[in-house]
Every structure is written in C-alpha cells, then in structure tokens.
Coordinates of C-alpha atoms and ligand atoms in Angstrom, one line a residue:
X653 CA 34.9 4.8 -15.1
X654 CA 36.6 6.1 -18.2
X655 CA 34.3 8.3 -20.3
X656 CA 36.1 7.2 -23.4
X657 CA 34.7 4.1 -25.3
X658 CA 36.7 1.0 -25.7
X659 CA 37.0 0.5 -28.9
X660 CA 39.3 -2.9 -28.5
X661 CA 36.5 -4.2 -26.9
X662 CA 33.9 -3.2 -29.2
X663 CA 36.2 -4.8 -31.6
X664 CA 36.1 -7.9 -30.0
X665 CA 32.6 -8.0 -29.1
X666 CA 32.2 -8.0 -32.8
X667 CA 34.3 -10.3 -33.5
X668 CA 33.5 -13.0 -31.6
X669 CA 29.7 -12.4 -32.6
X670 CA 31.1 -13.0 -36.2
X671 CA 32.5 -16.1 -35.0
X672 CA 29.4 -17.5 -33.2
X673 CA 27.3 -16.1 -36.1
X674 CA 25.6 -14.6 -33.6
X675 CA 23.8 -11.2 -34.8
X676 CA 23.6 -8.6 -31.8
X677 CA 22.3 -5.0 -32.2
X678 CA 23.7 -1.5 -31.7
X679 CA 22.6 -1.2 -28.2
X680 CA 23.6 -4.5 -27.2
X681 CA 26.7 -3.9 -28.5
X682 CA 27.3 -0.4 -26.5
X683 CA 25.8 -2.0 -23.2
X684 CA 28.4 -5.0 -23.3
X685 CA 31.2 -2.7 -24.0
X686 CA 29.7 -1.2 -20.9
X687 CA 29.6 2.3 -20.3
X688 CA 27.2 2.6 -18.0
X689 CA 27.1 6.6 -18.1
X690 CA 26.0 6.7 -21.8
X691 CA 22.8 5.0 -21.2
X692 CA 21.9 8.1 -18.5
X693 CA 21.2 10.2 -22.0
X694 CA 17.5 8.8 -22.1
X695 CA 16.9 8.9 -25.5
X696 CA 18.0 6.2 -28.6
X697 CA 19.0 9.9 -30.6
X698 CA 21.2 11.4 -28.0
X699 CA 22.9 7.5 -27.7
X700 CA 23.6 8.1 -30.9
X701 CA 25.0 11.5 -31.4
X702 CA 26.7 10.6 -28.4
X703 CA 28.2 7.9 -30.2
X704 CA 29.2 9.6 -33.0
X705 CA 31.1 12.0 -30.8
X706 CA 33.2 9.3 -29.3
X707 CA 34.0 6.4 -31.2
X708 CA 36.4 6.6 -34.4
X709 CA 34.5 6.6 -38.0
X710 CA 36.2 2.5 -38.3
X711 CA 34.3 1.4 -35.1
X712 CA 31.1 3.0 -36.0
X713 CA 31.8 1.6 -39.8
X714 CA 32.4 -1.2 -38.5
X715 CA 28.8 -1.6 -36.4
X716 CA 26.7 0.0 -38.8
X717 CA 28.1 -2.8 -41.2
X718 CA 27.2 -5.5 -38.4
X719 CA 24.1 -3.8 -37.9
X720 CA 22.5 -3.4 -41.4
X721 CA 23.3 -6.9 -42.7
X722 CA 21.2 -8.0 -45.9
X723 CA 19.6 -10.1 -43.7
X724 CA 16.5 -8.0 -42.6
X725 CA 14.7 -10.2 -40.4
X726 CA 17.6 -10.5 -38.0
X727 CA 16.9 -9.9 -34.1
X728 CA 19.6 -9.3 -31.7
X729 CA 20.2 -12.9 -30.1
X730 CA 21.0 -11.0 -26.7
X731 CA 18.3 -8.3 -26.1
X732 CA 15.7 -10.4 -28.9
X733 CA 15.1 -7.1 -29.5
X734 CA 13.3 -5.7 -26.7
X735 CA 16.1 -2.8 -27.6
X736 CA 15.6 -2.2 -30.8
X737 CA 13.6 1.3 -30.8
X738 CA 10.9 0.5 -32.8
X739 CA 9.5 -2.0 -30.8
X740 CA 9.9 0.1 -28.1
X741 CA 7.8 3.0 -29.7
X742 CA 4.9 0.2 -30.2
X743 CA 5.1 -0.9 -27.1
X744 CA 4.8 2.8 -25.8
X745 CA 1.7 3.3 -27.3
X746 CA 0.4 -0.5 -26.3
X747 CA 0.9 0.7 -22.6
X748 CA -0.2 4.2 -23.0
X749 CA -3.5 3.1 -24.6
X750 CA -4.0 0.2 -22.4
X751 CA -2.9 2.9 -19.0
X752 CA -5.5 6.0 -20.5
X753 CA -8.4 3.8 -21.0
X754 CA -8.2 2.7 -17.2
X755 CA -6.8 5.4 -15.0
X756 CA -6.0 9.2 -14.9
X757 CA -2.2 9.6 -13.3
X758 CA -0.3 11.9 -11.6
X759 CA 2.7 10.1 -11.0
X760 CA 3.9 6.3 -11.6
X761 CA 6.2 3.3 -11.2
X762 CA 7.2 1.2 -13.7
X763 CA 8.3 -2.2 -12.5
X764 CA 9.2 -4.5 -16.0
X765 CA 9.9 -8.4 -15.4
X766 CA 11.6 -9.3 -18.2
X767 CA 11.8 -13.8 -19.1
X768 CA 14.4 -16.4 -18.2
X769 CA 15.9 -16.4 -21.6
X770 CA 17.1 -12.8 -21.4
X771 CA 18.9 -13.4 -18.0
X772 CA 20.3 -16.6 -19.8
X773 CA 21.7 -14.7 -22.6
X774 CA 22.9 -11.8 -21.0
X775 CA 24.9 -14.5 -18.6
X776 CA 25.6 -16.2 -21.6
X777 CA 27.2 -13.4 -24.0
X778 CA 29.6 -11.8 -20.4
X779 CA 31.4 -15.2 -20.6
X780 CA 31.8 -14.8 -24.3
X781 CA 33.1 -11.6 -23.7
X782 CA 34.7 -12.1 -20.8
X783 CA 33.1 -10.0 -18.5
X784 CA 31.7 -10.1 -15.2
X785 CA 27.8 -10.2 -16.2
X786 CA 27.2 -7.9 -12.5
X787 CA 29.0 -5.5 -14.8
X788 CA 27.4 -5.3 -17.7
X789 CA 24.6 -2.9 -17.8
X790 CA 21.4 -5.3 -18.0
X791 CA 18.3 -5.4 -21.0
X792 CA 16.4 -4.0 -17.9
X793 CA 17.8 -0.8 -17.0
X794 CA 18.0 0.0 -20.7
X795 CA 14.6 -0.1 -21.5
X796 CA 13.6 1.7 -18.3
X797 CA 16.3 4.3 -19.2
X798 CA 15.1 4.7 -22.7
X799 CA 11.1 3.8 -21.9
X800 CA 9.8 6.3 -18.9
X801 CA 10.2 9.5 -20.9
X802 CA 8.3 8.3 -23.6
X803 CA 5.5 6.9 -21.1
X804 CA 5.6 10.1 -19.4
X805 CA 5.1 11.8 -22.5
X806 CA 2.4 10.0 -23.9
X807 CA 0.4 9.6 -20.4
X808 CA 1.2 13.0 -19.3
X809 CA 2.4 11.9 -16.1
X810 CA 6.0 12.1 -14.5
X811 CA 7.9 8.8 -13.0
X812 CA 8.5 8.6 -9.4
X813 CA 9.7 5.9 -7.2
X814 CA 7.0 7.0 -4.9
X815 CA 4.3 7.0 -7.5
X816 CA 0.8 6.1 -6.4
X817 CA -0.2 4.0 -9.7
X818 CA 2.6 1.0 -10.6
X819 CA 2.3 -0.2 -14.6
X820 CA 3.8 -3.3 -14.5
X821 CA 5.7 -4.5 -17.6
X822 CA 5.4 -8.6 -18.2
X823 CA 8.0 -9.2 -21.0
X824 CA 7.9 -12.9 -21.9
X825 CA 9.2 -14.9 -24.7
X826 CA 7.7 -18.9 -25.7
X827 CA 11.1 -19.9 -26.1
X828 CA 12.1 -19.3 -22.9
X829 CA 11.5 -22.3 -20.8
X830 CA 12.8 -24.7 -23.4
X831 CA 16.4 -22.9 -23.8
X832 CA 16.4 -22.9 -20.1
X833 CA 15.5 -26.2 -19.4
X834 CA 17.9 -27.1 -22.5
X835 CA 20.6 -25.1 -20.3
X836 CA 20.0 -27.1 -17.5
X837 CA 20.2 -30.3 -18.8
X838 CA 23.2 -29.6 -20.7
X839 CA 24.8 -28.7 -17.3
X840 CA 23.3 -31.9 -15.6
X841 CA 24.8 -34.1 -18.3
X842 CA 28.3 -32.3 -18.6
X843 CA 29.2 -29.7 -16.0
X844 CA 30.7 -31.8 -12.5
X845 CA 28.9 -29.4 -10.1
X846 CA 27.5 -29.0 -6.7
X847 CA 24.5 -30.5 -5.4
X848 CA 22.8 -27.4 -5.1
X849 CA 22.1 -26.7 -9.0
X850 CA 21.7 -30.6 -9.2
X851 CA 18.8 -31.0 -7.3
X852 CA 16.8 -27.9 -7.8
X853 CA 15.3 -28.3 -10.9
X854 CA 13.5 -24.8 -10.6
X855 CA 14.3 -22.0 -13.1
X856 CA 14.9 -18.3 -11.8
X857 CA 17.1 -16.0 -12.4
X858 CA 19.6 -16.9 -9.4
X859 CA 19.8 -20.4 -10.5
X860 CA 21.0 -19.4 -13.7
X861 CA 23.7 -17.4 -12.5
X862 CA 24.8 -20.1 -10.5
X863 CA 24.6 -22.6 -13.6
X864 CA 27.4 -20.0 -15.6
X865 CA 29.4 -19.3 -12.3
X866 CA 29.8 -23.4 -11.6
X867 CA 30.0 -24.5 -15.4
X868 CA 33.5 -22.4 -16.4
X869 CA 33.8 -21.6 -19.8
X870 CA 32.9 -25.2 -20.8
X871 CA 29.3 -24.0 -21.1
X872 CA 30.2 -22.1 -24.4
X873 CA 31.8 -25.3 -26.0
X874 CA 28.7 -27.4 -25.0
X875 CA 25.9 -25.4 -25.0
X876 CA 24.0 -23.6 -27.9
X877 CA 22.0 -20.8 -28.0
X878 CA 18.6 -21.5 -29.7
X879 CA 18.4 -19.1 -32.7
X880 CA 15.8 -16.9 -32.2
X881 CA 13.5 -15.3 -35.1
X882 CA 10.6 -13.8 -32.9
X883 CA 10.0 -10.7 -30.4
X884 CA 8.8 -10.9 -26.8
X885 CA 5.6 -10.5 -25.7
X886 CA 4.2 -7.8 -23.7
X887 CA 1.5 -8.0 -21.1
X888 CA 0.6 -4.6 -19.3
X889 CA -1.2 -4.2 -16.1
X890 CA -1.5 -1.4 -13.7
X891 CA -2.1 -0.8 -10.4
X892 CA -2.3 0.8 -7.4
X893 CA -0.7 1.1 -4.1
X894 CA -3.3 1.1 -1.3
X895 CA -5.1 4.6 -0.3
X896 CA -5.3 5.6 3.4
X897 CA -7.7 8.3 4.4
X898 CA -8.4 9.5 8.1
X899 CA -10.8 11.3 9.5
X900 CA -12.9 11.9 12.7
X901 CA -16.4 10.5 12.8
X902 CA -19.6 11.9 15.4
X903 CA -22.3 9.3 15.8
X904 CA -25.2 10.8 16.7
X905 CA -27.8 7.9 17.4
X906 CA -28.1 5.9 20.0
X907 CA -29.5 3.2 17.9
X908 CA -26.2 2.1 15.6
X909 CA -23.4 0.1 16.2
X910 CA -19.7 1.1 14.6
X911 CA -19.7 -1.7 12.3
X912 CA -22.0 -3.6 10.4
X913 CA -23.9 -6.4 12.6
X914 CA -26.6 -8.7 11.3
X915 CA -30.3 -9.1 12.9
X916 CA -33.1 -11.9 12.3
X917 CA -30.9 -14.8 12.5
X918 CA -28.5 -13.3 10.2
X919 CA -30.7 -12.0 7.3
X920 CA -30.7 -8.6 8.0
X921 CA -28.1 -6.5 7.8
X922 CA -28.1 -3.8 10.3
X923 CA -26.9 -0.2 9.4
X924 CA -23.2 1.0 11.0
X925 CA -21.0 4.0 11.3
X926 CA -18.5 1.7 8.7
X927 CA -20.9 0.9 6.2
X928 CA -22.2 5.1 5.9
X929 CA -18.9 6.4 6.2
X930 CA -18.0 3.8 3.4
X931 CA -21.1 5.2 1.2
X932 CA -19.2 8.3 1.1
X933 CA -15.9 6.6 -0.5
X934 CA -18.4 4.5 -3.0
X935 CA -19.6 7.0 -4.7
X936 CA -16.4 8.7 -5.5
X937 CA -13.8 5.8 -5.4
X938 CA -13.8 2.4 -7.1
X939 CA -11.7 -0.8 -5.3
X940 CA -11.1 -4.5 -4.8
X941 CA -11.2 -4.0 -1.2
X942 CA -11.8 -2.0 1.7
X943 CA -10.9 -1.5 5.4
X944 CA -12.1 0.4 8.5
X945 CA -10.4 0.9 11.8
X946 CA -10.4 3.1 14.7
X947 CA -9.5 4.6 18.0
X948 CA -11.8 2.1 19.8
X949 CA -15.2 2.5 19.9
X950 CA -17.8 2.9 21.3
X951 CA -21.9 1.3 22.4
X952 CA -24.6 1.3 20.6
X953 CA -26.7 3.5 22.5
X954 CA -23.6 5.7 22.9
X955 CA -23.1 8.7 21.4
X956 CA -20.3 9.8 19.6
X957 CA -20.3 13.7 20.1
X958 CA -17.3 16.4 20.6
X959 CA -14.5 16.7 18.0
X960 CA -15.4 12.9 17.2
X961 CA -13.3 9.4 17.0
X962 CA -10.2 9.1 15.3
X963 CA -10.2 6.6 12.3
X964 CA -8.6 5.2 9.2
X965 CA -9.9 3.4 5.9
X966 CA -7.4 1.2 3.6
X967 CA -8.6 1.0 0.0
X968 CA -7.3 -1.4 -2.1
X969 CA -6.6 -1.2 -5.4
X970 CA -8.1 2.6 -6.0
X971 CA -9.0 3.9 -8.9
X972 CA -10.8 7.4 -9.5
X973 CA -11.2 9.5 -12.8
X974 CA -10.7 13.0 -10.4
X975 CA -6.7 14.2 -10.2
X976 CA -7.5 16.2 -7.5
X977 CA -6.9 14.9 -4.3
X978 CA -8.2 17.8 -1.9
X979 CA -11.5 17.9 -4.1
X980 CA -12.3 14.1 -4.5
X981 CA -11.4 14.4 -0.3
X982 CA -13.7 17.2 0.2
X983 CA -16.6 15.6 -2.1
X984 CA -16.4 12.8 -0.3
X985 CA -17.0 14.8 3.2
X986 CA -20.0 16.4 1.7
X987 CA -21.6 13.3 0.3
X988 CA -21.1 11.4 4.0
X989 CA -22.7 14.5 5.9
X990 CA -25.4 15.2 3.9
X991 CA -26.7 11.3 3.3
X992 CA -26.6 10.8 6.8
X993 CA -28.6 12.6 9.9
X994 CA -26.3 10.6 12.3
X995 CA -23.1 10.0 11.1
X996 CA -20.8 13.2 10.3
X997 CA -16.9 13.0 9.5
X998 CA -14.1 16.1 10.0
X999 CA -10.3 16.1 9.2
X1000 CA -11.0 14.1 6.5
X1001 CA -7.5 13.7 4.4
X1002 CA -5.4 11.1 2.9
X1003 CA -2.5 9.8 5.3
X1004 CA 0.6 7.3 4.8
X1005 CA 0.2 4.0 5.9
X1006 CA 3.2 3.9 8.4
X1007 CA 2.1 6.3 11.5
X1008 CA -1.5 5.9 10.8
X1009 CA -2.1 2.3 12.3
X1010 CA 0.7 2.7 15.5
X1011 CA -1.1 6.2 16.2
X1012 CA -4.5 4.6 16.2
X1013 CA -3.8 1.6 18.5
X1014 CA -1.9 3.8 20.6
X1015 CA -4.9 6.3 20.8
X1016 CA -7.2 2.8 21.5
X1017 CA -4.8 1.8 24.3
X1018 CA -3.4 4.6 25.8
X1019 CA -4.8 8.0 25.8
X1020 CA -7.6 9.2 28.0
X1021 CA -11.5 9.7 27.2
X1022 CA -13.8 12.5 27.6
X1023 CA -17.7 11.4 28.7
X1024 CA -20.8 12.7 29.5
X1025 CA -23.3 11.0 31.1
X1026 CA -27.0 11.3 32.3
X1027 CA -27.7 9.5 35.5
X1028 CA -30.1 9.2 38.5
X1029 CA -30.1 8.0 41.7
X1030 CA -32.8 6.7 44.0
X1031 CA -33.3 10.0 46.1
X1032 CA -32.5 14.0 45.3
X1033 CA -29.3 15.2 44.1
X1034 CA -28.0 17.4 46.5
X1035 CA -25.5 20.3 46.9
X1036 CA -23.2 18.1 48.6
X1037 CA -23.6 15.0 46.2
X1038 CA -21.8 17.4 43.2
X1039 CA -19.0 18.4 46.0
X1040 CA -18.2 14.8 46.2
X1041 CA -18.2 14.0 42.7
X1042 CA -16.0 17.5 41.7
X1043 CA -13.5 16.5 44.7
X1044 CA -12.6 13.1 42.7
X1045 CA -9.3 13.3 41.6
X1046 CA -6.9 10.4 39.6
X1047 CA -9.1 7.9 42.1
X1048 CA -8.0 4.5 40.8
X1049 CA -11.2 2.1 40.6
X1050 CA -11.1 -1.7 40.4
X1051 CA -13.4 -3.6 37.7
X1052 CA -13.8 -7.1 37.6
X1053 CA -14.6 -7.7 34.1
X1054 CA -18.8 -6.5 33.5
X1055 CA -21.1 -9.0 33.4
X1056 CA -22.4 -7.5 29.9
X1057 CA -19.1 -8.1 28.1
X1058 CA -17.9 -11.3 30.1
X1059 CA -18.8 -13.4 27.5
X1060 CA -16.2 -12.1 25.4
X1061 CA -13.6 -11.1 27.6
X1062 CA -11.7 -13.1 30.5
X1063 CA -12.7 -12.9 34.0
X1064 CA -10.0 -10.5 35.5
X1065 CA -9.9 -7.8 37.8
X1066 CA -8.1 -4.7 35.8
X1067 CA -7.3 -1.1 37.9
X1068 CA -8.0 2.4 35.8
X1069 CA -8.0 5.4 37.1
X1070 CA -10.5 7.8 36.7
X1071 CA -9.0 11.5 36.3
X1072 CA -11.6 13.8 37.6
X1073 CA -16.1 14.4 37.7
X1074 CA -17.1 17.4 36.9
X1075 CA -21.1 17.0 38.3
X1076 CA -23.6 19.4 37.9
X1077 CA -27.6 19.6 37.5
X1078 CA -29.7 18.2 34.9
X1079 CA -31.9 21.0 32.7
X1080 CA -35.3 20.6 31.5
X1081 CA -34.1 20.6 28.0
X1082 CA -31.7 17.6 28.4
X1083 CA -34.0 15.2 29.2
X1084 CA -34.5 12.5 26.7
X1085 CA -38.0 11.7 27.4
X1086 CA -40.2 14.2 28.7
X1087 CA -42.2 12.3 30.8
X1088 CA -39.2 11.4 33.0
X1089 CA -40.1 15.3 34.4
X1090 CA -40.9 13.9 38.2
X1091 CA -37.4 12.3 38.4
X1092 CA -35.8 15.6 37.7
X1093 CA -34.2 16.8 41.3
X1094 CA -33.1 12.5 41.2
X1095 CA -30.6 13.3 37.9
X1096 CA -28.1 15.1 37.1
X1097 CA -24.9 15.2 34.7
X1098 CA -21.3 13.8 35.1
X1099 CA -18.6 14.9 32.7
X1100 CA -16.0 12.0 33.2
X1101 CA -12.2 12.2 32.4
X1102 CA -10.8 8.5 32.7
X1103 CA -8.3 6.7 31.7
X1104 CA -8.3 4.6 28.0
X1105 CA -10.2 1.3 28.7
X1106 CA -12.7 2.3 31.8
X1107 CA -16.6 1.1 31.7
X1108 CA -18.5 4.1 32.6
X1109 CA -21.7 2.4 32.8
X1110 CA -20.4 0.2 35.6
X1111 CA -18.4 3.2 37.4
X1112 CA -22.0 4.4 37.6
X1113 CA -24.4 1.5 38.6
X1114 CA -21.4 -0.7 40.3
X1115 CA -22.5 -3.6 38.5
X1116 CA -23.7 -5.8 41.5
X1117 CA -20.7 -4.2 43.0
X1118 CA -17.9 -6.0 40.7
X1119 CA -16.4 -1.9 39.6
X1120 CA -15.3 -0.5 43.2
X1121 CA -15.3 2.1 44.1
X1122 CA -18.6 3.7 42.6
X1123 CA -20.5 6.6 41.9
X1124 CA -23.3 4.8 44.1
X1125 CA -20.6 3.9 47.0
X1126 CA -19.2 7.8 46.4
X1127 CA -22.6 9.1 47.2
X1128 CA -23.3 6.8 50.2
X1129 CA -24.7 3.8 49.0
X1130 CA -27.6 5.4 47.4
X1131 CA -28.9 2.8 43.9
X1132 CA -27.4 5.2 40.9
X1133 CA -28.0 4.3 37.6
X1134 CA -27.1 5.8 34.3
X1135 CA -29.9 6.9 32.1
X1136 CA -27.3 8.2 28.8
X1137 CA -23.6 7.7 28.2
X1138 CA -21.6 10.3 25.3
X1139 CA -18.4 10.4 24.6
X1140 CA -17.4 13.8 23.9
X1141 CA -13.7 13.8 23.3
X1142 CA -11.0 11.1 22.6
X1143 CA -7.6 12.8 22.9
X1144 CA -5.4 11.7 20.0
X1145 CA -3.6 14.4 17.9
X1146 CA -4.2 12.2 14.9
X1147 CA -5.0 12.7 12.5
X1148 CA -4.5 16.6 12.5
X1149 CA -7.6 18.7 13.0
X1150 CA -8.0 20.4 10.0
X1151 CA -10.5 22.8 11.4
X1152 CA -13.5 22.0 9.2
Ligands
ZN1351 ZN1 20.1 -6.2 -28.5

C-alpha cells in the first residue's frame, strides 16, 4: 500500500461531504482516504505531524477549513465523534477511574462494542465514497489504536491479548435503533431484494452489510442519514478471565469426605477437603464462583497420605488487591495448612486451563495407585503368608461391582490388575487403638500397587466373594478383613512438584 496520501481522494471525500452537507472530522477524513499504516502511530499528535509531512499545505488548508467551520457544535456524522480526541481523553479517565477503584492490573484486554448506527454509517459514507467498506479502516480499530496507550498510562498496566483482566468498552448511541430500523424500512419499501433481509427483521451488524451490498447505490438517493447533534455513551465494565490453581492435597482424617455432604436430614453441613481447601482461596481471593476437581478420590475413613492428590480449582470472575502472584499463591498455602490439622496442600501454583482438566481425568482413569493398608485375618500371620503376598505380581483380579457402592454404580463385572504386595508385620506403634494389642501376631501391613479404579477394601475381605481372587483366597481361605486403608501415592506428574 502506497505510503503517500491520496490527495484526489481526500479531495473528493470533501467534496461530496460538501454536497451532502454532511460534516465529517479530521480523522474520519484520513481513515476513509484509508491509509491504514498512519493509524499504527498511536497517538492523535504523531497523526498529525505525520500529516503535515505528507499531504500538500492546499489539502491540509483545505481540511482544517472543513474542520473549524463556525459552526462549533458540529460532530462528525461518521465517527459521531467517538474520534474526536477530547472525548477520548474523558473517556480515558472515565475508564481509568472506574478500572482503579475496582481492580489492581498487570496486564489487560480491551474489547470495545461499538452501536448499530456506527456500522451503518461507516457502510453508509464507503458507498458515497466509493469504496469497499472491508477496506476502510473501521471507528474501531481507531480508537483502540489511539485508546490503549492512554489506558496503559493512566492504569499503569501494559495491553496484552493474553491479559488476565478484560475492560470492556459499551459504546452506544439512543439514536441508533431508530436510523436502523429507519434503514430497514426504507429498504423494505424500495430496494427489490432477497428474502433473506426481507424476513429477518433483526438488526446486527451483518445484516446491515447485506442491506448496502443488495440495495446498490439507490440507498444514497432514498435514504437519509439522521443528523446527529449528541455523543455516544459509554458504559465500562471489567472483568476477568477465570483463575486455575493446582495443587496436591493430604487428608489426614479418617472422619471427612472430599467434598461437602450434608447430615440430619440435610441441615447440617458436614466439613470436606473442598470446603477447607476453599477457606484458603476466601480469605485471599474474592469471586462469583468457584470449582473443585480432582484426580479421583478417595473414602471417608481413607487417608490421604504420601506426596498427596492431584487437583484443580476454577475461580470465576477473580479479583485480588495483591499483584504478586507467587505471594498471594504462597499466602494462600500458609493460611490452608495452618487453619487445618487435617487437610495440608503442596505444589500449589496457578495453571492454564487447557492441560489441567485432560491431565486430571487422565490421572482419575489411567494411572496407577499407591496404598497402604492395615489388615487382619482370623489366625497368625506367618512367614509364609508375606511370601505369598510379596510373590504377587500384575495378578489380574475380577470385581463384580461392591455391594457398598452398587447402589450407584451398575452391576458389572470389571478386570484390574493389581501390580505387586509388598506385606510385612504390623508394629506396636501402628495400631490405631491400643486395645486391639491381643490381635497383634493376626495383622499385619500390605503396601498395594494397583491399577487406577481397583477396590482395595474388597481385594481384602472378598466381599462375600464377588472380588476374585483375594487376599483371603491368596492366603488359603483364611476370613481377612481390613482394619485401615491409605493412599500414599497417586502417580500423576501434574501438576509439577514444586518441592515444598
Ligand atoms: Zn469522525
């Protein structure tokens, strides 16, 4: 694209404004002439020492005299001023004040809708021009272009695509719908067209480019542009793209569920892994919403031990007053551990959405657990009892589907293969309750390697027999029974182990 100006069509672009008496502002007039580099300069001064370089004294005569008309309360018919620089300074501070009384950011995105009426007229003056309106640079891109370094400026905080905090520009104008709707009526009355623009009586900014591309150039003769003698308005919001933090989480009661259940008929609300780790985030992080998953999980009266479960939280809509990430992370560590006697978290970090939930699933479904588990049987544990167990090796069990979960799961029988028993045992110091002493030479402990989705509890006691084969058929069709079921490792690689 040539770097030079065209000054015939600036000349006609002012000319045919003249005709119209339509008023249309500096910018206006550069973007239709459509130059797209010049509008890379981010700034209104560099536009115009830019322009000062490059167009002849006539031509810029010749806009300044357009421009600065006696007429002072004139507002550009094509932009309605949304380009004019002062307005864009106001608005600047409108969004920086309304942005630094909510939020402290880092980075942002700036997404600006701008009304119907703008589209219109921008589709409107191309065909006066006669240009191809996908050509001409839009309202849009201008004000972005000229906008973010001010914003950044004035919010201290740089622009990025990938920004975590979105301040959303609503630009809308009351005379919007009724110039549309005037558009479209016109059109319906005048313009032979096809159904599709006929029947749809819905305004958006596709429709309207079909409504210019179908009417011709009839559309100038038979349709006039409102004249319009006030600015848009402006309605800023910001926001924020969901948080994901992961972490590993050691449950060391046998008394609490992962996530929050309900006891007395539903009026009380029963303490969980979710709800403490959530504590943690509360008391650093405000949200509209909140989310907890995991790498499965596991009973009640299991333990959680070892380097801990894998899991994620979403948080919607975040906002925090703290910049620093690592530090709001590592306060937020500290808070959960110290609270809480039986819930403790490690690797806690922030994470991106897209890995996190595959990895976790896959970890759920896939990758092999880790247990520990106390059990007895109904005579002593011998030498040859633990050569047994330690022999096992990838055996592949059977379980029909436990009688303590089957009235949530279907009946099925499902194979898993348990990768190898490590059996030794028990010490005096392990015992849960002391007075279980007597049984002592009867227990002993199992550490378990087994495939993702395998009951223990049943491996152990057989469940009337539905998991074959058993610890109890292993060891000779003794009665075995488990007394305390850990989990001490579930082997994910995610999120990394940070070493805390
Ligand atoms: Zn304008």
């Amino acid at each position: 694209m040539s770097s030079i100006l065209n000054q015939e069509l600036i000349e006609k672009i002012i000319k045919l404004c003249s005709i119209k008496s339509l008023y249309i502002c500096f910018t206006c007039i550069l973007r239709y002439s459509n130059f797209r580099h010049i509008f890379k300069v981010n700034d209104h001064n560099d536009l115009w020492s830019y322009c000062q370089n490059h167009l002849s004294n006539e031509i810029l005569l010749n806009i300044l005299k357009k421009i600065f008309t006696n007429d002072e309360n004139k507002l550009c018919q094509s932009c309605l001023d949304l380009l004019n620089v002062e307005y864009m300074m106001i608005k600047v501070k409108e969004i920086a004040d309304h942005v630094s009384t909510m939020f402290s950011i880092d980075e942002f995105q700036l997404h600006i809708y701008q009304p119907f009426i703008i589209t219109l007229r921008h589709l409107y003056f191309s065909k006066l021009f006669e240009l191809n309106p996908e050509d001409v640079i839009t309202v849009k891109d201008v004000i972005k272009t000229f906008i973010i370094i001010p914003i950044e400026k004035a919010i201290q905080a740089q622009h990025s695509t990938k920004g975590n905090h979105v301040i959303v520009l609503n630009f809308d104008h009351h005379q919007s719908k009724i110039e549309c709707e005037s558009l479209m009526e016109t059109c319906h009355r005048n313009v032979s067209s096809p159904k599709r623009f006929k029947s749809s009586s819905t305004i958006n900014h596709a429709a309207l480019f079909r409504l210019f591309e179908t009417s011709n150039n009839r559309i100038l003769e038979l349709f006039e542009l409102i004249p319009i003698k006030t600015i848009c308005t402006l309605d800023v919001s910001v926001c924020r793209e969901p948080i994901y933090i992961a972490g590993r989480y050691l449950k060391l009661s046998r008394n609490l569920s992962q996530t929050p259940w309900f006891v007395d008929d539903g009026n009380r609300f029963k303490s969980s892994v979710q709800e403490k780790i959530f504590s943690g985030i509360n008391a650093y992080i405000k949200y509209n919403d909140i989310k907890f998953s995991s790498s499965g999980r596991e009973d009640v009266d299991v333990r959680m031990l070892g380097t801990g479960r894998p899991f994620m939280i979403e948080i919607f809509n975040p906002q925090w007053s703290n910049n620093n990430n690592n530090n709001i992370i590592a306060k937020i560590k500290e808070y959960i551990n110290q609270m809480h006697q039986d819930v403790k978290v490690r690797d806690l970090q922030f994470v991106s959405r897209n890995e996190s939930q595959k990895l976790l699933k896959q970890g759920e479904q896939e990758k092999s657990k880790t247990y520990q588990a106390i059990c007895c049987i109904d005579r002593s544990f011998t030498e040859a009892d633990m050569i047994i167990l330690n022999s096992v090796k990838d055996l592949v069990i059977c379980q029909t589907t436990p009688i303590r979960v089957l009235h949530r799961r279907t009946l099925s029988d499902r194979h898993r293969t348990v990768h190898s028993i490590s059996a030794r045992p028990i010490n005096v110091d392990e015992l849960i309750n002391p007075e279980w002493k007597e049984f002592l030479s009867q227990m002993f402990v199992i550490s378990i390697v087994t495939e993702a989705g395998t009951y223990i509890k049943e491996f152990v006691h057989s469940d009337f027999g539905r998991t074959r084969p058993n610890i109890s058929s292993l060891l000779g069709n003794c009665r075995a029974d488990i007394i305390s079921l850990d989990v001490l490792e579930v082997k994910l690689d995610w999120p990394p182990m940070i070493g805390d």
